[in-house]
Amino acid sequence: MTLIRSLCATSLLLGTALPAFAATAGPAYGPELQGFEYPYPVEHFNFQSQGKTLQMGYMDVPAKGKANGRSVVLMHGKNFCGATWDDTIKALSNAGYRVIAPDQIGFCTSSKPDHYQYSFQQLAINTHQLLDTLGIQKATLVGHSTGGMLATRYALLYPAQTEQLALVNPIGLEDWKALGVPYRSVDQWYERELKLSAEGIRQYELNTYYVGRWKPEYDRWVDMLAGLNKGPGHTQVAWNSALIYDMIFTQPVYYEFKDLQMPTLLLIGTSDTTAIGSDIAPPAVKATLGHYNELGKHVAKLIPHATLVEFPGLGHAPQMEEPAQFNKTLLQGLNAL
């Protein structure tokens, strides 16, 4: 059964693939985001994968006050990091949850291998190994954007270990390649990613994330992305980013939403227009893509035990634009499932 609720909010839009711009001045961070301050201590999980020794950065935040015995795993999006969950981590911890916020391999504080076969299955396996090491046998997964695709894949691989699923403006609510979006090669993605800069990212986010409205706190996340890209790991970061974009485009989870059996909360900003490759899609195709006001309702019908909560007027990252409202809604939804 699908339940639909609506919440009033302001607007925000996002395109997941950032455009190319020339380099500009600004902070530069190490290849594993060395020099950027996280809201909680970052620990590292060392493990073997595909013949390589890798490390996965993560925050493990205990419940503050009375613990409820439950754990929440927060899965970040493509242009985000575990740190961007800052407000949500605090809200969940205050509510009694243990919170794990990992940076996936290829992202942020984690390893960026020269050669790696990226798949959502592999990232899910990595995350499962981390949780097993931490003694977490069952958890609620909260996935945003690309993290929504990963959380879906994790839930399909490990249904017995997934207590609940919450998807925050997940991408992959449609299969772009099946809808006619042209394929962009890894080399093409790489050339694009090499040219990212703080100036270009800020202008892009102003126009798409926040529809002309900018808050000073957004500068921190611009610097995070641009500083990682322009630091000593510049080519390494760009190459891993290109591989990850290829994974996102070529590995849809859309066809398997029907197989999710756990309670699932869909948190959808209705003004989101995210669609991978929409910038190179033919106009007639582009016009059909990324309509989250429709996609949320459609996918809620595909998932057997879904509850859809809509944020009218909000875009791709409601947890960052309206954190107090989002966190209240998330906690209510998790308690109700």
Tab-separated table of C-alpha atoms in Angstrom:
chain	number	residue	atom	x	y	z
A	1	MET	CA	0.000	0.000	0.000
A	2	THR	CA	1.314	3.481	-0.862
A	3	LEU	CA	0.665	6.468	1.363
A	4	ILE	CA	1.232	10.029	0.143
A	5	ARG	CA	1.745	13.092	2.330
A	6	SER	CA	2.760	16.615	1.327
A	7	LEU	CA	4.787	19.271	3.129
A	8	CYS	CA	5.129	22.923	2.131
A	9	ALA	CA	8.655	24.213	1.510
A	10	THR	CA	10.744	26.438	-0.723
A	11	SER	CA	12.345	25.370	-3.997
A	12	LEU	CA	15.696	23.816	-4.904
A	13	LEU	CA	16.870	22.125	-8.077
A	14	LEU	CA	19.873	19.927	-8.915
A	15	GLY	CA	21.542	18.433	-11.954
A	16	THR	CA	23.832	15.618	-10.808
A	17	ALA	CA	26.513	15.985	-13.477
A	18	LEU	CA	28.457	19.180	-12.824
A	19	PRO	CA	29.543	21.187	-15.894
A	20	ALA	CA	33.094	22.028	-16.921
A	21	PHE	CA	34.862	25.270	-16.003
A	22	ALA	CA	38.422	26.582	-15.821
A	23	ALA	CA	40.392	26.340	-12.576
A	24	THR	CA	40.258	29.252	-10.094
A	25	ALA	CA	41.771	30.134	-6.736
A	26	GLY	CA	40.536	28.556	-3.516
A	27	PRO	CA	41.454	25.885	-0.959
A	28	ALA	CA	43.057	22.669	-2.137
A	29	TYR	CA	42.625	19.397	-0.256
A	30	GLY	CA	44.448	16.085	-0.359
A	31	PRO	CA	43.296	13.136	-2.489
A	32	GLU	CA	41.394	11.773	0.521
A	33	LEU	CA	40.114	15.219	1.469
A	34	GLN	CA	42.975	15.854	3.886
A	35	GLY	CA	42.643	19.376	5.276
A	36	PHE	CA	38.854	19.527	5.153
A	37	GLU	CA	37.173	19.482	8.559
A	38	TYR	CA	34.465	16.888	9.213
A	39	PRO	CA	31.777	17.455	11.871
A	40	TYR	CA	32.750	14.280	13.761
A	41	PRO	CA	35.979	12.234	13.979
A	42	VAL	CA	36.728	10.280	10.812
A	43	GLU	CA	37.842	6.681	11.256
A	44	HIS	CA	39.146	4.380	8.529
A	45	PHE	CA	38.171	0.826	7.686
A	46	ASN	CA	41.013	-1.026	5.951
A	47	PHE	CA	40.038	-3.957	3.741
A	48	GLN	CA	40.913	-5.911	0.624
A	49	SER	CA	38.897	-5.484	-2.562
A	50	GLN	CA	39.724	-6.500	-6.139
A	51	GLY	CA	43.306	-7.301	-5.148
A	52	LYS	CA	43.867	-3.905	-3.534
A	53	THR	CA	44.249	-2.683	0.026
A	54	LEU	CA	41.729	0.139	0.411
A	55	GLN	CA	40.517	2.342	3.205
A	56	MET	CA	37.016	3.621	3.714
A	57	GLY	CA	36.507	6.768	5.757
A	58	TYR	CA	33.470	6.890	8.015
A	59	MET	CA	31.954	8.620	11.006
A	60	ASP	CA	30.513	6.483	13.793
A	61	VAL	CA	28.396	8.744	15.996
A	62	PRO	CA	26.834	7.208	19.112
A	63	ALA	CA	23.364	8.012	20.361
A	64	LYS	CA	23.269	11.137	22.470
A	65	GLY	CA	21.090	10.729	25.523
A	66	LYS	CA	18.834	7.678	25.709
A	67	ALA	CA	19.807	5.143	23.044
A	68	ASN	CA	16.987	3.343	21.211
A	69	GLY	CA	19.175	0.401	20.157
A	70	ARG	CA	18.821	1.174	16.447
A	71	SER	CA	21.453	2.090	13.856
A	72	VAL	CA	21.126	4.305	10.781
A	73	VAL	CA	23.546	4.214	7.847
A	74	LEU	CA	23.661	7.409	5.775
A	75	MET	CA	24.681	7.020	2.128
A	76	HIS	CA	25.824	10.200	0.383
A	77	GLY	CA	25.266	11.264	-3.203
A	78	LYS	CA	27.704	11.686	-6.101
A	79	ASN	CA	28.536	15.354	-5.461
A	80	PHE	CA	28.312	14.997	-1.687
A	81	CYS	CA	30.264	13.432	1.197
A	82	GLY	CA	29.467	11.956	4.585
A	83	ALA	CA	30.097	15.435	6.002
A	84	THR	CA	27.125	16.884	4.122
A	85	TRP	CA	24.870	14.818	6.420
A	86	ASP	CA	26.004	17.004	9.348
A	87	ASP	CA	22.568	18.261	10.481
A	88	THR	CA	20.894	14.903	9.954
A	89	ILE	CA	23.567	13.069	11.940
A	90	LYS	CA	22.993	15.425	14.854
A	91	ALA	CA	19.206	15.015	14.710
A	92	LEU	CA	19.373	11.214	14.534
A	93	SER	CA	21.927	10.988	17.333
A	94	ASN	CA	19.852	13.267	19.542
A	95	ALA	CA	16.860	11.000	18.868
A	96	GLY	CA	18.745	7.963	20.183
A	97	TYR	CA	20.151	6.414	16.993
A	98	ARG	CA	23.697	5.239	16.402
A	99	VAL	CA	24.700	6.841	13.094
A	100	ILE	CA	27.241	5.519	10.590
A	101	ALA	CA	28.123	7.898	7.749
A	102	PRO	CA	30.662	6.316	5.379
A	103	ASP	CA	32.415	7.825	2.399
A	104	GLN	CA	32.247	5.263	-0.365
A	105	ILE	CA	35.390	4.134	-2.194
A	106	GLY	CA	36.188	6.750	-4.839
A	107	PHE	CA	34.743	9.581	-2.757
A	108	CYS	CA	35.907	12.146	-0.211
A	109	THR	CA	38.005	10.636	2.630
A	110	SER	CA	38.205	7.160	1.066
A	111	SER	CA	40.668	5.533	-1.340
A	112	LYS	CA	40.578	6.410	-5.029
A	113	PRO	CA	42.242	3.440	-6.742
A	114	ASP	CA	43.812	3.772	-10.188
A	115	HIS	CA	41.931	0.701	-11.426
A	116	TYR	CA	38.639	-0.409	-9.900
A	117	GLN	CA	35.551	-2.090	-11.284
A	118	TYR	CA	32.849	0.126	-9.864
A	119	SER	CA	29.416	-1.366	-9.319
A	120	PHE	CA	26.656	-0.707	-6.841
A	121	GLN	CA	27.030	-4.334	-5.796
A	122	GLN	CA	30.702	-3.781	-4.959
A	123	LEU	CA	29.996	-0.610	-2.970
A	124	ALA	CA	27.207	-2.428	-1.116
A	125	ILE	CA	29.561	-5.310	-0.284
A	126	ASN	CA	32.172	-2.831	0.974
A	127	THR	CA	29.580	-1.166	3.193
A	128	HIS	CA	28.315	-4.494	4.501
A	129	GLN	CA	31.864	-5.463	5.469
A	130	LEU	CA	32.234	-2.188	7.350
A	131	LEU	CA	28.989	-2.701	9.260
A	132	ASP	CA	29.918	-6.281	10.067
A	133	THR	CA	33.242	-5.101	11.487
A	134	LEU	CA	31.372	-2.550	13.617
A	135	GLY	CA	29.065	-5.269	14.943
A	136	ILE	CA	25.959	-3.891	13.224
A	137	GLN	CA	23.785	-6.787	12.090
A	138	LYS	CA	20.720	-4.789	11.087
A	139	ALA	CA	20.269	-1.143	10.172
A	140	THR	CA	18.038	1.457	8.623
A	141	LEU	CA	19.521	2.807	5.385
A	142	VAL	CA	19.055	6.436	4.353
A	143	GLY	CA	20.331	7.110	0.834
A	144	HIS	CA	20.429	10.458	-0.944
A	145	SER	CA	20.815	10.956	-4.700
A	146	THR	CA	23.315	8.322	-5.944
A	147	GLY	CA	23.276	7.028	-2.380
A	148	GLY	CA	19.629	6.167	-3.010
A	149	MET	CA	20.653	3.847	-5.830
A	150	LEU	CA	23.298	2.303	-3.568
A	151	ALA	CA	20.880	1.909	-0.652
A	152	THR	CA	18.429	0.182	-2.987
A	153	ARG	CA	21.100	-2.230	-4.201
A	154	TYR	CA	22.227	-2.892	-0.618
A	155	ALA	CA	18.652	-3.636	0.452
A	156	LEU	CA	18.252	-6.066	-2.454
A	157	LEU	CA	21.523	-7.841	-1.634
A	158	TYR	CA	21.007	-7.873	2.136
A	159	PRO	CA	17.253	-7.789	2.842
A	160	ALA	CA	17.598	-9.532	6.212
A	161	GLN	CA	20.071	-6.875	7.374
A	162	THR	CA	17.949	-3.945	6.177
A	163	GLU	CA	15.400	-2.906	8.785
A	164	GLN	CA	14.040	0.071	6.877
A	165	LEU	CA	14.892	2.018	3.743
A	166	ALA	CA	14.625	5.774	3.280
A	167	LEU	CA	15.397	7.304	-0.121
A	168	VAL	CA	15.971	11.058	-0.333
A	169	ASN	CA	15.526	12.345	-3.877
A	170	PRO	CA	17.281	9.247	-5.218
A	171	ILE	CA	18.488	9.339	-8.765
A	172	GLY	CA	17.703	6.324	-10.908
A	173	LEU	CA	13.930	6.657	-10.645
A	174	GLU	CA	14.080	6.297	-14.430
A	175	ASP	CA	16.505	4.581	-16.820
A	176	TRP	CA	18.063	7.415	-18.814
A	177	LYS	CA	19.767	5.258	-21.430
A	178	ALA	CA	16.517	3.413	-22.140
A	179	LEU	CA	14.792	6.774	-22.566
A	180	GLY	CA	17.236	7.909	-25.244
A	181	VAL	CA	19.994	9.802	-23.406
A	182	PRO	CA	23.256	9.439	-25.380
A	183	TYR	CA	26.131	7.517	-23.817
A	184	ARG	CA	29.071	9.587	-22.580
A	185	SER	CA	32.307	7.569	-22.425
A	186	VAL	CA	34.535	7.367	-19.366
A	187	ASP	CA	37.151	9.425	-21.240
A	188	GLN	CA	34.562	12.102	-21.949
A	189	TRP	CA	33.510	12.166	-18.299
A	190	TYR	CA	37.174	12.388	-17.297
A	191	GLU	CA	37.855	15.418	-19.485
A	192	ARG	CA	34.771	17.063	-18.038
A	193	GLU	CA	35.734	16.361	-14.427
A	194	LEU	CA	39.275	17.690	-14.906
A	195	LYS	CA	37.862	21.178	-15.497
A	196	LEU	CA	35.735	21.638	-12.388
A	197	SER	CA	36.360	24.738	-10.256
A	198	ALA	CA	34.835	26.494	-7.254
A	199	GLU	CA	33.622	29.391	-9.376
A	200	GLY	CA	31.886	27.135	-11.858
A	201	ILE	CA	30.392	24.844	-9.209
A	202	ARG	CA	29.058	27.810	-7.218
A	203	GLN	CA	27.398	29.360	-10.258
A	204	TYR	CA	25.956	26.013	-11.284
A	205	GLU	CA	24.568	25.333	-7.811
A	206	LEU	CA	23.140	28.865	-7.554
A	207	ASN	CA	21.229	28.345	-10.775
A	208	THR	CA	20.144	24.738	-10.223
A	209	TYR	CA	20.343	23.688	-6.573
A	210	TYR	CA	18.980	26.892	-5.068
A	211	VAL	CA	17.202	28.666	-7.953
A	212	GLY	CA	19.004	31.967	-7.464
A	213	ARG	CA	18.996	31.913	-3.648
A	214	TRP	CA	22.335	31.461	-1.918
A	215	LYS	CA	23.160	30.960	1.758
A	216	PRO	CA	26.693	31.471	3.129
A	217	GLU	CA	26.755	27.909	4.517
A	218	TYR	CA	26.650	26.516	0.965
A	219	ASP	CA	30.167	27.875	0.288
A	220	ARG	CA	31.646	25.148	2.479
A	221	TRP	CA	30.324	22.390	0.218
A	222	VAL	CA	31.496	24.192	-2.922
A	223	ASP	CA	34.998	24.435	-1.455
A	224	MET	CA	34.853	20.750	-0.482
A	225	LEU	CA	34.209	19.589	-4.055
A	226	ALA	CA	36.470	22.073	-5.800
A	227	GLY	CA	39.296	21.710	-3.276
A	228	LEU	CA	39.299	17.931	-3.624
A	229	ASN	CA	39.410	18.227	-7.403
A	230	LYS	CA	42.193	20.835	-7.569
A	231	GLY	CA	44.498	19.277	-4.948
A	232	PRO	CA	47.467	16.921	-5.463
A	233	GLY	CA	45.075	14.080	-6.321
A	234	HIS	CA	43.540	16.089	-9.186
A	235	THR	CA	43.776	13.458	-11.926
A	236	GLN	CA	43.106	10.580	-9.532
A	237	VAL	CA	39.941	12.247	-8.238
A	238	ALA	CA	38.725	13.100	-11.732
A	239	TRP	CA	39.346	9.570	-13.045
A	240	ASN	CA	37.463	7.900	-10.195
A	241	SER	CA	34.638	10.388	-10.650
A	242	ALA	CA	34.404	9.484	-14.330
A	243	LEU	CA	34.239	5.767	-13.513
A	244	ILE	CA	31.492	6.429	-10.980
A	245	TYR	CA	29.422	8.438	-13.457
A	246	ASP	CA	29.660	5.518	-15.877
A	247	MET	CA	28.449	3.169	-13.121
A	248	ILE	CA	25.479	5.405	-12.388
A	249	PHE	CA	24.430	5.648	-16.024
A	250	THR	CA	24.865	1.988	-16.946
A	251	GLN	CA	23.593	0.204	-13.807
A	252	PRO	CA	19.928	1.106	-13.238
A	253	VAL	CA	18.042	-0.101	-10.176
A	254	TYR	CA	14.708	1.087	-11.580
A	255	TYR	CA	13.560	-2.366	-12.682
A	256	GLU	CA	14.047	-3.862	-9.234
A	257	PHE	CA	12.116	-1.432	-7.051
A	258	LYS	CA	9.280	-3.946	-7.197
A	259	ASP	CA	11.468	-6.450	-5.329
A	260	LEU	CA	12.021	-4.329	-2.219
A	261	GLN	CA	10.171	-5.972	0.663
A	262	MET	CA	11.155	-3.770	3.610
A	263	PRO	CA	9.241	-0.629	4.671
A	264	THR	CA	10.469	2.173	2.419
A	265	LEU	CA	10.174	5.912	2.915
A	266	LEU	CA	10.456	8.126	-0.168
A	267	LEU	CA	11.349	11.735	0.677
A	268	ILE	CA	10.933	13.748	-2.506
A	269	GLY	CA	11.535	17.416	-3.228
A	270	THR	CA	9.080	17.901	-6.066
A	271	SER	CA	11.047	20.602	-7.919
A	272	ASP	CA	14.056	18.333	-8.482
A	273	THR	CA	14.979	17.858	-12.145
A	274	THR	CA	18.084	15.665	-11.827
A	275	ALA	CA	18.779	13.419	-14.810
A	276	ILE	CA	22.209	12.083	-15.761
A	277	GLY	CA	23.150	13.183	-19.268
A	278	SER	CA	20.219	15.543	-19.738
A	279	ASP	CA	22.686	18.219	-20.892
A	280	ILE	CA	23.506	16.178	-24.022
A	281	ALA	CA	20.078	14.641	-24.587
A	282	PRO	CA	18.029	15.650	-27.644
A	283	PRO	CA	15.530	18.394	-26.702
A	284	ALA	CA	12.539	16.088	-27.089
A	285	VAL	CA	14.149	13.545	-24.731
A	286	LYS	CA	15.374	16.145	-22.257
A	287	ALA	CA	11.847	17.488	-21.882
A	288	THR	CA	10.677	14.125	-20.521
A	289	LEU	CA	13.435	13.640	-17.913
A	290	GLY	CA	13.788	14.385	-14.217
A	291	HIS	CA	10.212	15.274	-13.295
A	292	TYR	CA	10.398	14.283	-9.630
A	293	ASN	CA	6.893	15.545	-8.965
A	294	GLU	CA	5.783	12.622	-11.143
A	295	LEU	CA	8.643	10.168	-10.582
A	296	GLY	CA	8.156	10.026	-6.819
A	297	LYS	CA	4.501	9.061	-7.166
A	298	HIS	CA	5.281	6.520	-9.884
A	299	VAL	CA	8.061	4.731	-7.983
A	300	ALA	CA	6.039	4.749	-4.755
A	301	LYS	CA	3.541	2.564	-6.601
A	302	LEU	CA	6.291	0.156	-7.685
A	303	ILE	CA	7.671	-0.424	-4.174
A	304	PRO	CA	5.351	-2.797	-2.261
A	305	HIS	CA	5.588	-1.112	1.176
A	306	ALA	CA	6.302	2.510	0.296
A	307	THR	CA	5.351	5.740	2.000
A	308	LEU	CA	5.815	8.850	-0.120
A	309	VAL	CA	6.408	12.193	1.585
A	310	GLU	CA	6.599	15.141	-0.780
A	311	PHE	CA	8.256	18.500	-0.139
A	312	PRO	CA	6.487	20.815	-2.604
A	313	GLY	CA	8.913	23.287	-4.125
A	314	LEU	CA	12.079	21.743	-2.716
A	315	GLY	CA	14.718	20.263	-4.960
A	316	HIS	CA	17.418	17.643	-4.861
A	317	ALA	CA	18.826	18.046	-1.340
A	318	PRO	CA	16.058	18.985	1.118
A	319	GLN	CA	18.250	17.850	4.026
A	320	MET	CA	20.629	20.729	3.225
A	321	GLU	CA	18.236	23.494	2.181
A	322	GLU	CA	15.647	22.997	4.956
A	323	PRO	CA	17.408	20.728	7.484
A	324	ALA	CA	15.084	21.318	10.453
A	325	GLN	CA	11.980	20.481	8.448
A	326	PHE	CA	13.635	17.556	6.721
A	327	ASN	CA	15.000	15.998	9.913
A	328	LYS	CA	11.667	16.277	11.714
A	329	THR	CA	9.985	14.576	8.772
A	330	LEU	CA	12.642	11.855	8.541
A	331	LEU	CA	12.360	10.998	12.239
A	332	GLN	CA	8.585	10.884	12.041
A	333	GLY	CA	8.798	8.645	8.993
A	334	LEU	CA	11.312	6.241	10.549
A	335	ASN	CA	9.229	5.937	13.701
A	336	ALA	CA	6.082	5.301	11.674
A	337	LEU	CA	7.505	2.586	9.434
